[in-house]
Amino acid sequence: MLRTTLRNLLAHKARLVMTVLAVCLGVAFVSGTLVFADSTAAAHRASASKTFAGVDVTVTEKAPAPGTDDGSGAGVLDDALVAELARLPGVAAVRPSVDGSATLNAADGTPLRADRAWSNLAGAYVPARNGKDSRYPLEEGRAPANSGEIAVDGETAAAGRFRLGDTITLATDGPVMTKRLVGIVTTDDTRVTAGGTLVLFDKATAQKLFAAPGHYTGIDLTASRGTTASELADRVTAVLPADRAEATTGQAQAAQQAILVDTLTRGYEKVPMVFAGVSLFIGSFLIVNTFTMLVKRRTRETALLRAIGASRRQVSRSVLLEALLVGLAASAAGLLLGLGIAAVLPHVLGGAHALPSGPLVIGPRSVAAALGVGVGVTVLAAWLPSRLAARTSPMEAMRSAEQPPAAQRFRLRGTMGLGLLVLGAGRLISLSGAEDASEENLRDAMAGCGLLATALIMLAPLLAAPVIRLTGRLTGRFGVTGRLARENALRDPRRTAATAATLLISTGLVTGLAVIGHSTAQALDRQAAAGLGADYVVSTRSTMTGIDPDAARRLAGTSGVRAAHPIADSTLFTGSGVRQISGVDPATVRDTMKLDFVSGSAEDLAPGRIAVSATLARESGVATGGRLNVQLGHAGKPASYEVVGVYKDNPVARDALGSRGEVAANSFLPGSVQRVLLRTDGPATAALEYRLRTAAGNNPLLKVQDRQQLVREAAGTMGDLLDVMYGMLGIGVVISALGIVNTLAMSVAERTREIGALRALGMDRAGVRRMIRLEALTVAGYGTLLGLAGGLFGAWAVGSLANGAIDQYTLILPWGTLLLVALLSLATGTLAAAVPARRAAALSPLEAAANT
């Protein structure tokens, strides 16, 4: 049986190549993603180790206990402690540090990597006795010597197009500053190499910005020879105030930093893993179809094996062994292809500077996953065909014609398919009125879609005949070749359905995502504009910062600005959770916000009085005239507030409205505002936006956005969804093309005699090619039609959940995208038929007779 298996494998190696390629794609994404993850983690660890090279112990300050902070901002890490630590036995060197964050403007005036605030670092250049800072070696220029000078790292200089002597605009946590660039340094800090920026000030300036004069945010110590890091940490801990500071070894610091950066960049792995899942899911249908066709083609051979003594178990094991060998080949090819994917992913997912560079790390996890996924999926998918082969009777060897499948099996399949269809559709229909995007409802929706897809796959052979006869009227217009193509597709409904299943799944998945994504994007567009009466919004990039009052006044006085409305934002702690409250001026709020009050009015806002959104009112069980117990801001105290109004949910107003003075006093930065809404005299123009940015001081911590930019930002997540959607469509198209090529190639081989007869009766080569192409088009059209129907139904049902999460959600069909999906699916069928059609046309009547 082993020799027979190997012989069968070699005899059909050309056809099994298609299966190997389909599995190879999924394995490549899995192994490539895991190699990428391992390589990135190793690069983070290596980079962090370089950052803390020579640092054996780091002293940092603990957060003060409640009620112990004197509000001065000065900690215990001061010059006196640095001197005391330097005198400890076993200390070879001490380097104090002052660290913070800063965002810069590039040379063209736009914020530089402002979306990576967690890795936009700032610190002090702390020279040793030799005048150099070992942590930041100088590449060019010199170290900053006064408050008007800075240095940056080489990557930041390249990204911002900075040169020595340039005047650079930057901000830390407030007003904008301008400094002259005097030096360029190198750094191995993983936060910077992972896509951030680095700015260095002189020590005194950094202390004023991020600590206090004479104080630091950390102290690094290097142990002398003969002293271990743990021994030095114990000695340092003994002299530190236990409740104010702590000592950590440099190795532990490096590990923590590597874990932090690795966690923040871990999201890059999700997209390729999604592609891997889609590839393997769709590819499994191709595997089932391929092995089913091979088993059916070898029916007489299998029957002879049974007649000469092969048991059912031996026959089944033979097919599974064949699948195992195919899986091993696919896994090996996929692992090699995955290495290429792992090498490309850092540039595709995050840009040239998004991730630290390093060698590819091929760990046992990646190899095991490649083998396990490739072999597991292939063998599992071949299990049903192996059962079919095992059921072959020895009497089949005596039959000259292929027997049609038993009607009883068709009835059983139809009954099960109808049952799953009722369950899946019923579950989705029951969710259509839920309007609640809870986790439980989302799980139910996913389960319903899975049942619906399974039902369509099971019913596909039964639906093939009526659907193809209906659509066959189009191919019938091509005369005899069109009618023959239709009959060939109807000859074996199960084969046709299995071939179309790959297109059914990929088309249905993409259709559903496209409809939901397009409808959600449109809803976000309307939602972003519905509550905004302003033409421009100037806002902070972080809740930890505020807008300079002088900047707010300059914005109000800018030419072309008719009205300016500052807003203070803070948190609101209620019994139902943490909410956001906007502090506004009751007299002018309606000039820049479109507020639709269900009851009450914004004019009644005052200290001790708030208005709430309809959602917050419903969840808290309050109405206009009632009272709500809340805590305003982190430092505020719980108090009872009078509810003076309830308004329809508004993203601009957020969850609640209060008086600006009271909210600002309880914000993270007391007295600050976080947004300024502007009404202008005319439409948004580049010149007006430039004047507004100038009035705001070109502060990189601020965003100046018109209505269209706000809408695009609100719908920005939909762009990621669409990218994933088109990626999945591409994978589905590739695997579907492989499946159609495989099916038609086997079909041509099985119909050699028939094609020879057609050629003998006068059909020319062009007619044969046309027949095969029309057959492929018929199969592709069938799969596309079922996929579109299933995807639209699923999108309609699941869309109701989005309606509960996103106000103004309505189902809107993206006709252009749907047409593109349909045309691409049909084109896949036509193009995939090129090779089988050419092979069929090359057959001559004499060759056909010789093969019979």
Short mmCIF file of C-alpha atoms in Angstrom, two decimals, residues 216-532:
data_model
loop_
_atom_site.label_atom_id
_atom_site.label_comp_id
_atom_site.label_asym_id
_atom_site.label_seq_id
_atom_site.Cartn_x
_atom_site.Cartn_y
_atom_site.Cartn_z
CA TYR A 216 16.27 64.02 38.39
CA THR A 217 13.85 61.37 37.18
CA GLY A 218 16.36 58.52 37.43
CA ILE A 219 19.89 57.63 38.49
CA ASP A 220 21.95 54.93 36.72
CA LEU A 221 24.83 53.22 38.48
CA THR A 222 27.63 51.04 37.15
CA ALA A 223 29.15 48.42 39.44
CA SER A 224 32.87 48.14 39.89
CA ARG A 225 34.71 44.93 39.10
CA GLY A 226 33.90 42.20 41.61
CA THR A 227 30.47 43.59 42.52
CA THR A 228 27.36 42.02 41.03
CA ALA A 229 24.28 43.99 40.00
CA SER A 230 22.15 42.35 42.69
CA GLU A 231 24.72 43.12 45.38
CA LEU A 232 24.86 46.75 44.29
CA ALA A 233 21.05 46.94 44.19
CA ASP A 234 20.89 45.74 47.80
CA ARG A 235 23.39 48.39 48.91
CA VAL A 236 21.53 51.12 47.06
CA THR A 237 18.18 50.03 48.49
CA ALA A 238 19.59 50.30 51.99
CA VAL A 239 20.21 54.06 51.65
CA LEU A 240 17.02 54.92 49.76
CA PRO A 241 13.85 56.12 51.48
CA ALA A 242 11.73 52.97 51.15
CA ASP A 243 8.48 54.82 50.49
CA ARG A 244 9.90 57.28 47.94
CA ALA A 245 12.40 55.46 45.67
CA GLU A 246 13.38 51.98 44.50
CA ALA A 247 16.37 50.30 42.85
CA THR A 248 16.09 47.98 39.85
CA THR A 249 18.84 46.10 38.07
CA GLY A 250 19.68 47.22 34.56
CA GLN A 251 18.88 43.76 33.23
CA ALA A 252 15.36 43.97 34.67
CA GLN A 253 14.94 47.47 33.22
CA ALA A 254 15.98 46.25 29.79
CA ALA A 255 13.53 43.35 30.00
CA GLN A 256 10.69 45.65 31.07
CA GLN A 257 11.38 48.10 28.25
CA ALA A 258 11.56 45.29 25.68
CA ILE A 259 8.24 43.90 26.92
CA LEU A 260 6.66 47.36 26.78
CA VAL A 261 7.69 48.05 23.21
CA ASP A 262 6.89 44.50 22.13
CA THR A 263 3.40 44.84 23.64
CA LEU A 264 2.78 48.17 21.91
CA THR A 265 3.84 46.75 18.53
CA ARG A 266 2.14 43.36 18.99
CA GLY A 267 -0.88 44.56 17.01
CA TYR A 268 1.18 44.29 13.81
CA GLU A 269 0.79 40.51 14.01
CA LYS A 270 -3.01 40.48 13.84
CA VAL A 271 -3.43 41.32 10.16
CA PRO A 272 -1.17 38.56 8.76
CA MET A 273 -2.75 36.08 11.19
CA VAL A 274 -6.18 36.99 9.80
CA PHE A 275 -4.87 36.37 6.28
CA ALA A 276 -3.46 33.03 7.44
CA GLY A 277 -6.81 31.95 8.84
CA VAL A 278 -8.65 32.95 5.68
CA SER A 279 -6.09 31.18 3.49
CA LEU A 280 -6.33 27.93 5.42
CA PHE A 281 -10.11 28.07 5.70
CA ILE A 282 -10.65 28.63 1.99
CA GLY A 283 -7.80 26.32 1.06
CA SER A 284 -9.38 23.45 2.99
CA PHE A 285 -12.21 23.37 0.45
CA LEU A 286 -9.70 23.04 -2.34
CA ILE A 287 -8.04 20.14 -0.52
CA VAL A 288 -11.34 18.35 0.01
CA ASN A 289 -12.29 18.85 -3.63
CA THR A 290 -8.92 17.72 -4.96
CA PHE A 291 -8.78 14.52 -2.94
CA THR A 292 -12.44 13.77 -3.58
CA MET A 293 -11.86 14.03 -7.33
CA LEU A 294 -8.72 11.91 -7.11
CA VAL A 295 -10.54 9.26 -5.10
CA LYS A 296 -13.43 9.18 -7.58
CA ARG A 297 -11.03 9.02 -10.52
CA ARG A 298 -9.28 6.06 -8.92
CA THR A 299 -12.51 4.25 -8.09
CA ARG A 300 -11.78 1.23 -10.27
CA GLU A 301 -8.20 1.09 -9.04
CA THR A 302 -9.34 1.24 -5.42
CA ALA A 303 -11.95 -1.44 -6.10
CA LEU A 304 -9.27 -3.73 -7.53
CA LEU A 305 -7.17 -3.19 -4.40
CA ARG A 306 -10.18 -4.14 -2.32
CA ALA A 307 -10.75 -7.20 -4.53
CA ILE A 308 -7.21 -8.48 -4.02
CA GLY A 309 -7.38 -8.17 -0.26
CA ALA A 310 -6.83 -4.52 0.78
CA SER A 311 -8.94 -3.64 3.78
CA ARG A 312 -10.97 -0.47 4.17
CA ARG A 313 -8.55 0.76 6.79
CA GLN A 314 -5.62 0.28 4.42
CA VAL A 315 -7.40 2.21 1.66
CA SER A 316 -8.28 5.03 4.04
CA ARG A 317 -4.74 5.14 5.40
CA SER A 318 -3.39 5.27 1.85
CA VAL A 319 -5.36 8.47 1.11
CA LEU A 320 -4.39 10.00 4.46
CA LEU A 321 -0.74 9.14 3.87
CA GLU A 322 -0.96 10.86 0.50
CA ALA A 323 -2.41 13.90 2.25
CA LEU A 324 0.34 13.73 4.86
CA LEU A 325 3.03 13.87 2.19
CA VAL A 326 1.26 16.74 0.45
CA GLY A 327 1.00 18.54 3.80
CA LEU A 328 4.70 18.07 4.49
CA ALA A 329 5.60 19.49 1.09
CA ALA A 330 3.24 22.42 1.60
CA SER A 331 4.63 23.06 5.09
CA ALA A 332 8.22 23.10 3.86
CA ALA A 333 7.37 25.45 0.99
CA GLY A 334 5.25 27.60 3.27
CA LEU A 335 8.01 27.91 5.85
CA LEU A 336 10.45 29.12 3.19
CA LEU A 337 7.90 31.57 1.81
CA GLY A 338 7.14 32.68 5.36
CA LEU A 339 10.75 33.79 5.81
CA GLY A 340 10.27 36.19 2.91
CA ILE A 341 7.02 37.45 4.43
CA ALA A 342 8.74 37.95 7.80
CA ALA A 343 11.48 40.00 6.13
CA VAL A 344 8.96 42.23 4.34
CA LEU A 345 6.40 42.69 7.15
CA PRO A 346 8.32 45.37 9.12
CA HIS A 347 8.33 47.65 6.06
CA VAL A 348 4.74 46.88 5.03
CA LEU A 349 3.12 47.22 8.46
CA GLY A 350 5.00 50.01 10.11
CA GLY A 351 7.18 51.87 7.69
CA ALA A 352 10.94 51.94 7.43
CA HIS A 353 11.47 53.08 11.04
CA ALA A 354 8.57 51.37 12.77
CA LEU A 355 10.46 48.38 14.16
CA PRO A 356 14.03 47.75 15.25
CA SER A 357 16.13 45.90 12.73
CA GLY A 358 17.72 42.55 13.43
CA PRO A 359 18.30 39.07 11.99
CA LEU A 360 15.41 36.70 11.37
CA VAL A 361 14.88 34.36 14.30
CA ILE A 362 13.54 30.93 13.30
CA GLY A 363 12.46 29.39 16.56
CA PRO A 364 10.96 25.96 17.23
CA ARG A 365 7.54 27.57 17.60
CA SER A 366 7.56 28.76 13.97
CA VAL A 367 8.73 25.40 12.58
CA ALA A 368 6.25 23.45 14.71
CA ALA A 369 3.41 25.76 13.70
CA ALA A 370 4.27 25.42 10.01
CA LEU A 371 4.34 21.63 10.20
CA GLY A 372 1.34 21.39 12.47
CA VAL A 373 -0.84 23.77 10.47
CA GLY A 374 0.16 22.49 7.03
CA VAL A 375 -0.04 18.80 7.84
CA GLY A 376 -3.01 19.15 10.17
CA VAL A 377 -5.19 21.09 7.75
CA THR A 378 -4.32 18.85 4.81
CA VAL A 379 -4.90 15.56 6.65
CA LEU A 380 -8.08 16.84 8.29
CA ALA A 381 -9.45 18.03 4.96
CA ALA A 382 -8.58 14.67 3.36
CA TRP A 383 -10.38 12.69 6.06
CA LEU A 384 -13.78 12.75 4.32
CA PRO A 385 -12.34 11.71 0.92
CA SER A 386 -10.47 8.89 2.69
CA ARG A 387 -13.77 7.66 4.11
CA LEU A 388 -15.25 7.82 0.62
CA ALA A 389 -12.37 5.72 -0.72
CA ALA A 390 -12.74 3.19 2.09
CA ARG A 391 -16.40 2.64 1.19
CA THR A 392 -15.48 1.58 -2.35
CA SER A 393 -16.81 -1.88 -3.07
CA PRO A 394 -14.79 -4.49 -5.05
CA MET A 395 -17.76 -4.66 -7.45
CA GLU A 396 -16.92 -1.12 -8.63
CA ALA A 397 -14.04 -2.61 -10.63
CA MET A 398 -16.54 -4.36 -12.89
CA ARG A 399 -18.50 -1.22 -13.75
CA SER A 400 -17.60 0.65 -16.88
CA ALA A 401 -19.37 3.86 -16.01
CA GLU A 402 -19.25 6.10 -12.99
CA GLN A 403 -22.25 5.65 -10.73
CA PRO A 404 -24.20 8.72 -9.71
CA PRO A 405 -24.29 9.50 -5.99
CA ALA A 406 -27.08 7.86 -4.07
CA ALA A 407 -30.27 9.90 -3.84
CA GLN A 408 -30.49 9.06 -0.14
CA ARG A 409 -27.20 10.80 0.53
CA PHE A 410 -28.41 13.85 -1.36
CA ARG A 411 -31.59 13.92 0.71
CA LEU A 412 -29.63 13.61 3.94
CA ARG A 413 -27.28 16.40 2.88
CA GLY A 414 -30.21 18.60 1.92
CA THR A 415 -32.01 17.98 5.21
CA MET A 416 -28.94 18.83 7.24
CA GLY A 417 -28.24 21.90 5.10
CA LEU A 418 -31.80 23.17 5.47
CA GLY A 419 -31.63 22.63 9.21
CA LEU A 420 -28.41 24.63 9.51
CA LEU A 421 -29.84 27.31 7.23
CA VAL A 422 -32.89 27.70 9.46
CA LEU A 423 -30.72 27.83 12.58
CA GLY A 424 -28.23 30.32 11.15
CA ALA A 425 -30.76 32.59 9.46
CA GLY A 426 -33.03 32.40 12.50
CA ARG A 427 -30.26 33.47 14.82
CA LEU A 428 -29.28 36.37 12.57
CA ILE A 429 -32.89 37.48 12.12
CA SER A 430 -33.42 37.42 15.88
CA LEU A 431 -30.42 39.74 16.24
CA SER A 432 -31.69 42.14 13.59
CA GLY A 433 -33.80 43.98 16.15
CA ALA A 434 -31.31 43.83 19.01
CA GLU A 435 -29.47 47.11 18.29
CA ASP A 436 -27.02 46.18 21.02
CA ALA A 437 -23.38 45.58 20.15
CA SER A 438 -22.69 43.63 23.32
CA GLU A 439 -20.05 40.92 23.35
CA GLU A 440 -22.73 38.25 23.69
CA ASN A 441 -24.65 39.52 20.65
CA LEU A 442 -21.46 39.74 18.61
CA ARG A 443 -20.64 36.12 19.44
CA ASP A 444 -24.17 35.11 18.46
CA ALA A 445 -23.82 37.00 15.18
CA MET A 446 -20.53 35.28 14.38
CA ALA A 447 -22.05 31.89 15.20
CA GLY A 448 -25.05 32.68 12.99
CA CYS A 449 -22.80 33.67 10.08
CA GLY A 450 -20.80 30.46 10.53
CA LEU A 451 -23.98 28.37 10.46
CA LEU A 452 -25.20 30.26 7.41
CA ALA A 453 -21.92 29.69 5.52
CA THR A 454 -21.92 25.99 6.43
CA ALA A 455 -25.52 25.66 5.29
CA LEU A 456 -24.78 27.30 1.93
CA ILE A 457 -21.83 24.95 1.39
CA MET A 458 -23.97 21.91 2.19
CA LEU A 459 -26.86 23.09 0.01
CA ALA A 460 -24.62 24.19 -2.85
CA PRO A 461 -24.84 20.83 -4.74
CA LEU A 462 -28.64 20.91 -4.48
CA LEU A 463 -28.86 24.53 -5.60
CA ALA A 464 -26.42 24.04 -8.46
CA ALA A 465 -28.92 22.57 -10.93
CA PRO A 466 -31.65 25.25 -10.72
CA VAL A 467 -29.24 28.18 -10.44
CA ILE A 468 -26.95 27.06 -13.26
CA ARG A 469 -29.92 26.28 -15.51
CA LEU A 470 -31.15 29.81 -14.88
CA THR A 471 -27.78 31.50 -15.44
CA GLY A 472 -27.05 29.05 -18.26
CA ARG A 473 -29.32 31.04 -20.49
CA LEU A 474 -26.49 33.54 -20.80
CA THR A 475 -23.89 30.95 -21.76
CA GLY A 476 -26.49 29.38 -24.08
CA ARG A 477 -26.17 32.44 -26.28
CA PHE A 478 -22.75 31.11 -27.32
CA GLY A 479 -24.42 28.22 -29.14
CA VAL A 480 -23.41 24.59 -28.81
CA THR A 481 -20.26 25.37 -26.79
CA GLY A 482 -22.30 27.34 -24.27
CA ARG A 483 -24.85 24.58 -23.85
CA LEU A 484 -22.13 21.95 -23.48
CA ALA A 485 -20.40 24.12 -20.86
CA ARG A 486 -23.63 24.33 -18.88
CA GLU A 487 -24.20 20.56 -19.08
CA ASN A 488 -20.62 19.86 -18.03
CA ALA A 489 -21.09 22.03 -14.97
CA LEU A 490 -24.31 20.16 -14.16
CA ARG A 491 -22.79 16.73 -14.73
CA ASP A 492 -21.46 16.48 -11.18
CA PRO A 493 -23.19 19.05 -8.90
CA ARG A 494 -21.02 18.10 -5.95
CA ARG A 495 -17.82 18.81 -7.87
CA THR A 496 -19.22 22.09 -9.17
CA ALA A 497 -20.33 23.10 -5.68
CA ALA A 498 -16.98 22.17 -4.13
CA THR A 499 -15.12 24.17 -6.78
CA ALA A 500 -17.43 27.15 -6.29
CA ALA A 501 -17.14 26.91 -2.47
CA THR A 502 -13.83 28.79 -2.40
CA LEU A 503 -15.35 31.71 -4.31
CA LEU A 504 -18.51 31.44 -2.20
CA ILE A 505 -16.60 31.87 1.06
CA SER A 506 -14.21 34.60 -0.12
CA THR A 507 -16.93 36.56 -1.95
CA GLY A 508 -19.38 36.24 0.94
CA LEU A 509 -16.80 37.32 3.50
CA VAL A 510 -15.65 40.31 1.50
CA THR A 511 -19.22 41.31 0.58
CA GLY A 512 -20.33 41.30 4.20
CA LEU A 513 -17.30 43.29 5.36
CA ALA A 514 -17.62 45.74 2.48
CA VAL A 515 -21.28 46.48 3.21
CA ILE A 516 -20.77 46.82 6.97
CA GLY A 517 -17.59 48.87 6.51
CA HIS A 518 -19.16 51.21 3.96
CA SER A 519 -22.32 51.66 6.03
CA THR A 520 -20.32 52.29 9.19
CA ALA A 521 -18.06 54.80 7.44
CA GLN A 522 -21.09 56.69 6.14
CA ALA A 523 -22.66 56.66 9.61
CA LEU A 524 -19.46 57.99 11.16
CA ASP A 525 -19.35 60.68 8.49
CA ARG A 526 -22.85 61.82 9.36
CA GLN A 527 -22.26 61.49 13.08
CA ALA A 528 -19.05 63.52 12.99
CA ALA A 529 -20.76 66.36 11.15
CA ALA A 530 -24.19 66.16 12.79
CA GLY A 531 -23.26 67.64 16.14
CA LEU A 532 -20.67 70.12 14.89
#
